[in-house]
Amino acid sequence: MEKKNIDWGNLGFGYVQTDKRYVSNYKDGAWDEGTLTSDATVVISECAGVLQYAQTVFEGLKAYTTEDGHIVTFRPDLNAARLKSSAERLEMPVFPEDRFIDAVVQTVAANEAYVPPYGSGATLYIRPYMFGSNPVIGVKPADEYQFRVFTTPVGPYFKGGVKPLTIRVSDFDRAAPNGTGHIKAGLNYAMSLHAIVSAHNEGYDENLYLDPATRTKVEETGGANFLFVTKDGKVVTPKSNSILPSITRRSLVYVAKKYLGLEVEEREVYLSELKDMAECGLCGTAAVISPVGKIVDHGKEICFPSGMTEMGPITKKLYDTLTGIQMGRIEAPEGWIKVIK
């Protein structure tokens, strides 16, 4: 298929409407068969459950053109499983995991002309999401839902190269100890908006959220998990029941152990430990790893030896290995790559 006339090298990380999206509706206790449509609009009641009580969950993943010309996506089974967990926590019907993967495949295949070519630095971002669609005025779960998948081509997260971030320790809490921090719900991101705008206004790139119970342990940022490297080369990731189980982080942990032979610890990480770490990164779908150069704790600076100019050496190896797997340059573990075309 001929590609769209898009300046792939100058794409930003934003929404570009593509030709097709997938839609399935839940009514009377069952999901319909689903379909692809060219209509990008969503028509719902003014009293829809999603508008009144934020009953919505979502996922994010990407499709890539590999070195040998295939179109693939990365570990969509984990996105399907995470959407299931999110839906169950918000009393929403589960969209079957096999159908989730099929919907992703259908949507990407229908928008093949928008999948950026190999080597362009761009990818096709995929957004599956689900929301309560029927009128709900009393505080209760909706009875009807819509599941949708759309795609949009996006440029590299780091325009003009990687620049380590400066982040602050936030006074806000991201999630309650037994709340919804471990699921990918829209409400979690809505509550982080004031904190991120405040951080940007003060010159910081992101927030570091502490555990809300003791405010002594590292949790995550508004949209990414942390990964640290100790001075003796050990990879450490925070463990908590109130952080999102990042698919990228889980993949990086596997890569660290199995591909790079590194020791890995998934444990509670205390704020007081950070001064002794050698490297720090934020893990997520958009950038894989965003390096952190400095954390500011109410005026006290924690500067990592890897510095403010480039990724630390182990972070770079992790980044290069995982992106190599995603782009087909390095052999992937069984089941990690879903070939679409």
Coordinates of C-alpha atoms in Angstrom, one line a residue:
M1 CA 0.0 0.0 0.0
E2 CA 1.2 3.5 -0.9
K3 CA 2.1 5.6 2.2
K4 CA 0.3 8.9 2.9
N5 CA 2.2 12.0 1.9
I6 CA 3.4 12.9 5.4
D7 CA 6.6 14.5 6.4
W8 CA 7.5 11.6 8.8
G9 CA 10.7 13.2 10.0
N10 CA 8.9 16.3 11.3
L11 CA 5.9 14.7 13.0
G12 CA 5.2 15.8 16.6
F13 CA 3.7 13.7 19.4
G14 CA 0.1 14.7 18.6
Y15 CA -3.2 13.6 17.0
V16 CA -3.4 13.1 13.3
Q17 CA -6.8 11.6 12.2
T18 CA -6.4 8.4 10.2
D19 CA -8.9 6.6 7.9
K20 CA -10.4 3.9 10.1
R21 CA -11.1 3.1 13.8
Y22 CA -12.7 0.1 15.5
V23 CA -16.0 0.4 17.5
S24 CA -17.9 -2.2 19.5
N25 CA -20.9 -1.5 21.8
Y26 CA -22.0 -3.3 25.0
K27 CA -25.8 -3.4 25.5
D28 CA -28.1 -5.9 27.3
G29 CA -25.2 -7.7 28.8
A30 CA -23.2 -8.4 25.7
W31 CA -20.7 -6.9 23.2
D32 CA -21.8 -6.6 19.6
E33 CA -19.5 -8.0 16.9
G34 CA -17.7 -4.7 16.4
T35 CA -16.8 -2.9 13.1
L36 CA -14.4 -0.6 11.5
T37 CA -15.7 2.9 10.6
S38 CA -14.5 6.0 9.0
D39 CA -16.5 8.2 11.4
A40 CA -14.2 9.8 13.9
T41 CA -17.0 11.3 16.0
V42 CA -18.5 9.9 19.2
V43 CA -22.2 10.7 19.9
I44 CA -23.4 10.1 23.4
S45 CA -26.0 11.4 25.8
E46 CA -25.2 14.6 27.8
C47 CA -25.8 12.4 30.8
A48 CA -23.5 9.6 29.8
G49 CA -21.7 7.8 32.6
V50 CA -18.3 8.8 31.3
L51 CA -19.2 12.5 31.4
Q52 CA -20.8 12.4 34.8
Y53 CA -18.6 10.0 36.8
A54 CA -15.4 9.5 34.7
Q55 CA -16.1 5.8 34.0
T56 CA -13.4 5.3 31.4
V57 CA -10.3 3.2 31.0
F58 CA -7.7 3.2 28.2
E59 CA -4.5 1.7 26.8
G60 CA -1.6 2.9 24.7
L61 CA 0.7 0.9 22.4
K62 CA 2.5 1.3 19.1
A63 CA 2.9 -0.3 15.7
Y64 CA 6.3 -0.2 14.0
T65 CA 7.8 -1.0 10.6
T66 CA 10.6 -3.4 11.2
E67 CA 13.9 -3.5 9.4
D68 CA 12.7 -6.3 7.1
G69 CA 9.5 -4.4 6.2
H70 CA 6.9 -6.0 8.4
I71 CA 4.3 -4.0 10.4
V72 CA 4.3 -5.3 14.0
T73 CA 3.1 -4.3 17.4
F74 CA 4.7 -5.0 20.8
R75 CA 3.1 -7.3 23.4
P76 CA -0.5 -6.4 22.8
D77 CA -1.6 -9.3 25.0
L78 CA -0.3 -7.4 28.1
N79 CA -2.3 -4.3 27.1
A80 CA -5.4 -6.6 26.7
A81 CA -4.8 -8.0 30.2
R82 CA -4.3 -4.6 31.7
L83 CA -7.5 -3.2 30.2
K84 CA -9.3 -6.2 31.7
S85 CA -7.9 -5.4 35.2
S86 CA -8.8 -1.7 34.7
A87 CA -12.4 -2.5 33.6
E88 CA -13.0 -4.8 36.5
R89 CA -11.8 -2.2 39.0
L90 CA -14.3 0.4 37.6
E91 CA -17.2 -2.1 37.4
M92 CA -17.1 -2.1 33.6
P93 CA -17.7 -5.2 31.4
V94 CA -14.5 -6.8 30.2
F95 CA -13.7 -6.6 26.5
P96 CA -12.4 -10.1 25.7
E97 CA -8.6 -10.2 25.4
D98 CA -8.6 -12.1 22.1
R99 CA -11.0 -9.6 20.6
F100 CA -8.9 -6.7 21.9
I101 CA -5.9 -8.0 20.0
D102 CA -8.0 -8.6 16.9
A103 CA -9.4 -5.1 17.1
V104 CA -5.8 -3.7 17.3
V105 CA -4.7 -5.8 14.3
Q106 CA -7.8 -4.7 12.3
T107 CA -7.3 -1.0 13.0
V108 CA -3.6 -1.0 12.2
A109 CA -4.1 -3.0 9.0
A110 CA -6.9 -0.6 7.9
N111 CA -4.5 2.3 8.5
E112 CA -1.4 0.7 6.9
A113 CA -0.8 3.9 4.8
Y114 CA -0.2 5.8 8.1
V115 CA 2.4 3.4 9.6
P116 CA 5.7 5.4 9.3
P117 CA 8.5 3.8 7.3
Y118 CA 11.5 2.1 9.0
G119 CA 14.2 4.5 10.0
S120 CA 12.0 7.6 10.1
G121 CA 12.0 7.7 13.9
A122 CA 8.2 7.8 13.8
T123 CA 5.6 5.2 14.8
L124 CA 1.9 4.6 14.7
Y125 CA 0.4 5.1 18.2
I126 CA -2.6 3.0 19.0
R127 CA -5.2 4.1 21.6
P128 CA -7.8 1.5 22.7
Y129 CA -10.3 2.8 25.2
M130 CA -13.7 2.1 26.8
F131 CA -16.3 4.3 28.4
G132 CA -19.8 4.3 29.9
S133 CA -22.2 5.6 27.2
N134 CA -25.8 5.5 28.5
P135 CA -27.4 8.2 30.8
V136 CA -26.4 7.8 34.5
I137 CA -27.5 10.4 37.0
G138 CA -27.3 8.3 40.2
V139 CA -23.8 7.3 41.3
K140 CA -23.6 3.8 39.9
P141 CA -21.9 2.0 37.0
A142 CA -23.3 2.5 33.5
D143 CA -25.4 -0.2 31.8
E144 CA -24.0 0.4 28.3
Y145 CA -20.4 0.9 27.1
Q146 CA -18.4 1.6 24.0
F147 CA -15.0 0.2 23.2
R148 CA -13.0 1.9 20.5
V149 CA -9.5 1.8 18.9
F150 CA -8.0 4.7 17.0
T151 CA -4.5 5.3 15.6
T152 CA -2.3 8.3 14.9
P153 CA 1.2 8.6 13.5
V154 CA 3.6 10.2 16.0
G155 CA 7.1 11.5 15.8
P156 CA 9.9 10.5 18.1
Y157 CA 9.3 11.5 21.7
F158 CA 12.8 13.1 21.8
K159 CA 12.8 15.7 19.1
G160 CA 16.4 16.6 18.3
G161 CA 17.9 13.9 20.6
V162 CA 17.7 12.8 24.2
K163 CA 17.9 15.5 26.9
P164 CA 17.9 14.3 30.5
L165 CA 14.9 15.6 32.5
T166 CA 14.8 17.7 35.7
I167 CA 11.9 16.6 38.0
R168 CA 10.7 17.7 41.4
V169 CA 9.4 15.8 44.4
S170 CA 5.7 16.7 44.4
D171 CA 3.6 17.7 47.4
F172 CA 0.6 16.2 45.7
D173 CA -0.4 12.5 46.0
R174 CA -0.9 10.6 42.8
A175 CA -3.1 7.8 44.3
A176 CA -4.6 6.6 47.5
P177 CA -3.0 3.5 49.2
N178 CA -6.0 1.3 48.2
G179 CA -7.2 3.4 45.3
T180 CA -7.0 3.2 41.6
G181 CA -3.3 4.0 41.0
H182 CA -2.6 0.5 39.6
I183 CA -5.1 0.7 36.8
K184 CA -5.1 2.8 33.6
A185 CA -8.2 5.0 34.3
G186 CA -8.7 8.4 32.9
L187 CA -9.5 9.8 36.4
N188 CA -5.9 9.0 37.4
Y189 CA -4.5 11.2 34.7
A190 CA -7.1 14.0 35.2
M191 CA -5.9 14.5 38.8
S192 CA -2.3 14.7 37.7
L193 CA -2.9 17.7 35.3
H194 CA -2.8 20.4 38.0
A195 CA 0.5 19.0 39.4
I196 CA 2.2 18.7 36.0
V197 CA 1.1 22.3 35.0
S198 CA 2.4 23.5 38.3
A199 CA 5.7 21.7 37.7
H200 CA 6.1 23.1 34.2
N201 CA 5.4 26.6 35.6
E202 CA 8.3 26.1 38.0
G203 CA 10.7 24.9 35.3
Y204 CA 10.5 21.2 35.9
D205 CA 9.7 18.5 33.4
E206 CA 7.8 16.1 35.6
N207 CA 6.8 15.2 39.2
L208 CA 8.1 12.4 41.4
Y209 CA 5.2 11.2 43.5
L210 CA 5.9 9.6 46.9
D211 CA 3.8 6.9 48.5
P212 CA 0.7 8.6 50.0
A213 CA 0.9 6.7 53.3
T214 CA 4.4 7.6 54.5
R215 CA 5.7 10.0 51.8
T216 CA 9.1 8.3 52.1
K217 CA 9.0 5.9 49.1
V218 CA 9.3 6.5 45.4
E219 CA 6.2 5.6 43.4
E220 CA 6.1 7.0 39.8
T221 CA 5.4 10.1 37.8
G222 CA 2.0 11.2 36.3
G223 CA 2.5 8.7 33.4
A224 CA 5.6 6.6 33.8
N225 CA 7.4 4.2 36.1
F226 CA 10.9 4.8 37.5
L227 CA 14.0 2.8 36.8
F228 CA 17.2 3.3 38.7
V229 CA 20.7 2.0 38.3
T230 CA 23.0 1.7 41.4
K231 CA 26.6 2.6 41.3
D232 CA 27.6 -1.1 41.2
G233 CA 25.4 -1.6 38.1
K234 CA 22.3 -3.1 39.6
V235 CA 18.9 -2.2 38.0
V236 CA 16.3 -1.2 40.6
T237 CA 12.6 -0.5 40.1
P238 CA 10.0 0.6 42.7
K239 CA 7.5 -2.0 43.9
S240 CA 4.1 -0.7 45.1
N241 CA 0.4 -1.7 44.9
S242 CA -0.5 1.8 43.8
I243 CA 1.7 2.2 40.7
L244 CA 0.7 1.2 37.2
P245 CA 2.3 -2.0 36.0
S246 CA 4.1 -0.5 33.0
I247 CA 4.5 -2.9 30.1
T248 CA 7.7 -1.1 29.1
R249 CA 9.1 -1.4 32.6
R250 CA 8.4 -5.1 32.7
S251 CA 10.0 -5.6 29.3
L252 CA 13.1 -3.6 30.4
V253 CA 13.4 -5.7 33.5
Y254 CA 13.4 -8.9 31.4
V255 CA 15.9 -7.3 28.9
A256 CA 18.2 -6.4 31.8
K257 CA 18.2 -9.9 33.2
K258 CA 18.1 -12.1 30.1
Y259 CA 19.9 -10.0 27.4
L260 CA 22.3 -7.9 29.4
G261 CA 23.0 -10.2 32.4
L262 CA 22.3 -7.5 34.9
E263 CA 21.1 -8.0 38.5
V264 CA 17.6 -6.6 39.0
E265 CA 15.7 -5.8 42.1
E266 CA 12.0 -4.9 42.2
R267 CA 11.5 -3.5 45.7
E268 CA 10.5 -0.5 47.8
V269 CA 12.8 2.4 46.9
Y270 CA 13.2 5.2 49.5
L271 CA 13.6 8.8 48.6
S272 CA 16.7 8.9 50.9
E273 CA 18.4 6.3 48.6
L274 CA 18.3 8.4 45.5
K275 CA 21.5 10.4 46.3
D276 CA 23.4 7.1 46.0
M277 CA 22.0 6.1 42.6
A278 CA 24.1 6.4 39.4
E279 CA 21.3 6.6 36.8
C280 CA 17.6 7.3 36.7
G281 CA 15.0 6.9 33.9
L282 CA 11.3 7.1 33.3
C283 CA 9.7 4.1 31.5
G284 CA 6.8 4.4 29.1
T285 CA 5.4 3.6 25.7
A286 CA 6.1 7.0 24.3
A287 CA 9.9 7.2 24.8
V288 CA 10.8 3.7 26.1
I289 CA 13.2 5.4 28.6
S290 CA 13.4 9.1 29.4
P291 CA 16.7 9.8 31.2
V292 CA 16.5 11.9 34.4
G293 CA 19.5 14.1 35.2
K294 CA 18.3 15.8 38.4
I295 CA 15.7 15.5 41.0
V296 CA 14.9 18.5 43.2
D297 CA 13.4 17.8 46.7
H298 CA 12.1 21.2 47.9
G299 CA 15.3 23.0 46.9
K300 CA 17.7 20.1 47.6
E301 CA 19.2 18.9 44.4
I302 CA 19.9 15.2 43.7
C303 CA 22.2 15.1 40.7
F304 CA 22.9 11.7 39.0
P305 CA 26.5 11.0 37.9
S306 CA 25.1 10.2 34.4
G307 CA 24.6 14.0 34.1
M308 CA 22.3 16.4 32.2
T309 CA 23.8 15.8 28.7
E310 CA 23.0 12.2 27.7
M311 CA 21.6 8.8 28.9
G312 CA 23.7 6.9 31.4
P313 CA 25.6 3.9 30.0
I314 CA 23.3 1.1 31.3
T315 CA 20.1 3.1 30.6
K316 CA 21.4 3.5 27.0
K317 CA 22.1 -0.3 26.7
L318 CA 18.6 -1.0 27.9
Y319 CA 17.1 1.5 25.5
D320 CA 19.1 0.3 22.5
T321 CA 18.2 -3.4 23.2
L322 CA 14.5 -2.9 23.7
T323 CA 14.1 -0.6 20.7
G324 CA 16.2 -3.1 18.7
I325 CA 13.7 -5.9 19.6
Q326 CA 10.8 -3.7 18.7
M327 CA 12.2 -2.7 15.3
G328 CA 13.3 -6.2 14.4
R329 CA 17.1 -5.7 14.7
I330 CA 17.4 -8.0 17.7
E331 CA 15.6 -11.3 18.0
A332 CA 12.6 -11.0 20.4
P333 CA 11.5 -13.3 23.1
E334 CA 8.8 -15.7 22.0
G335 CA 5.4 -14.0 21.9
W336 CA 6.6 -10.4 22.3
I337 CA 6.1 -9.3 18.6
K338 CA 2.7 -9.5 17.0
V339 CA 3.1 -9.4 13.2
I340 CA 0.2 -7.5 11.5
K341 CA 1.5 -7.4 7.9

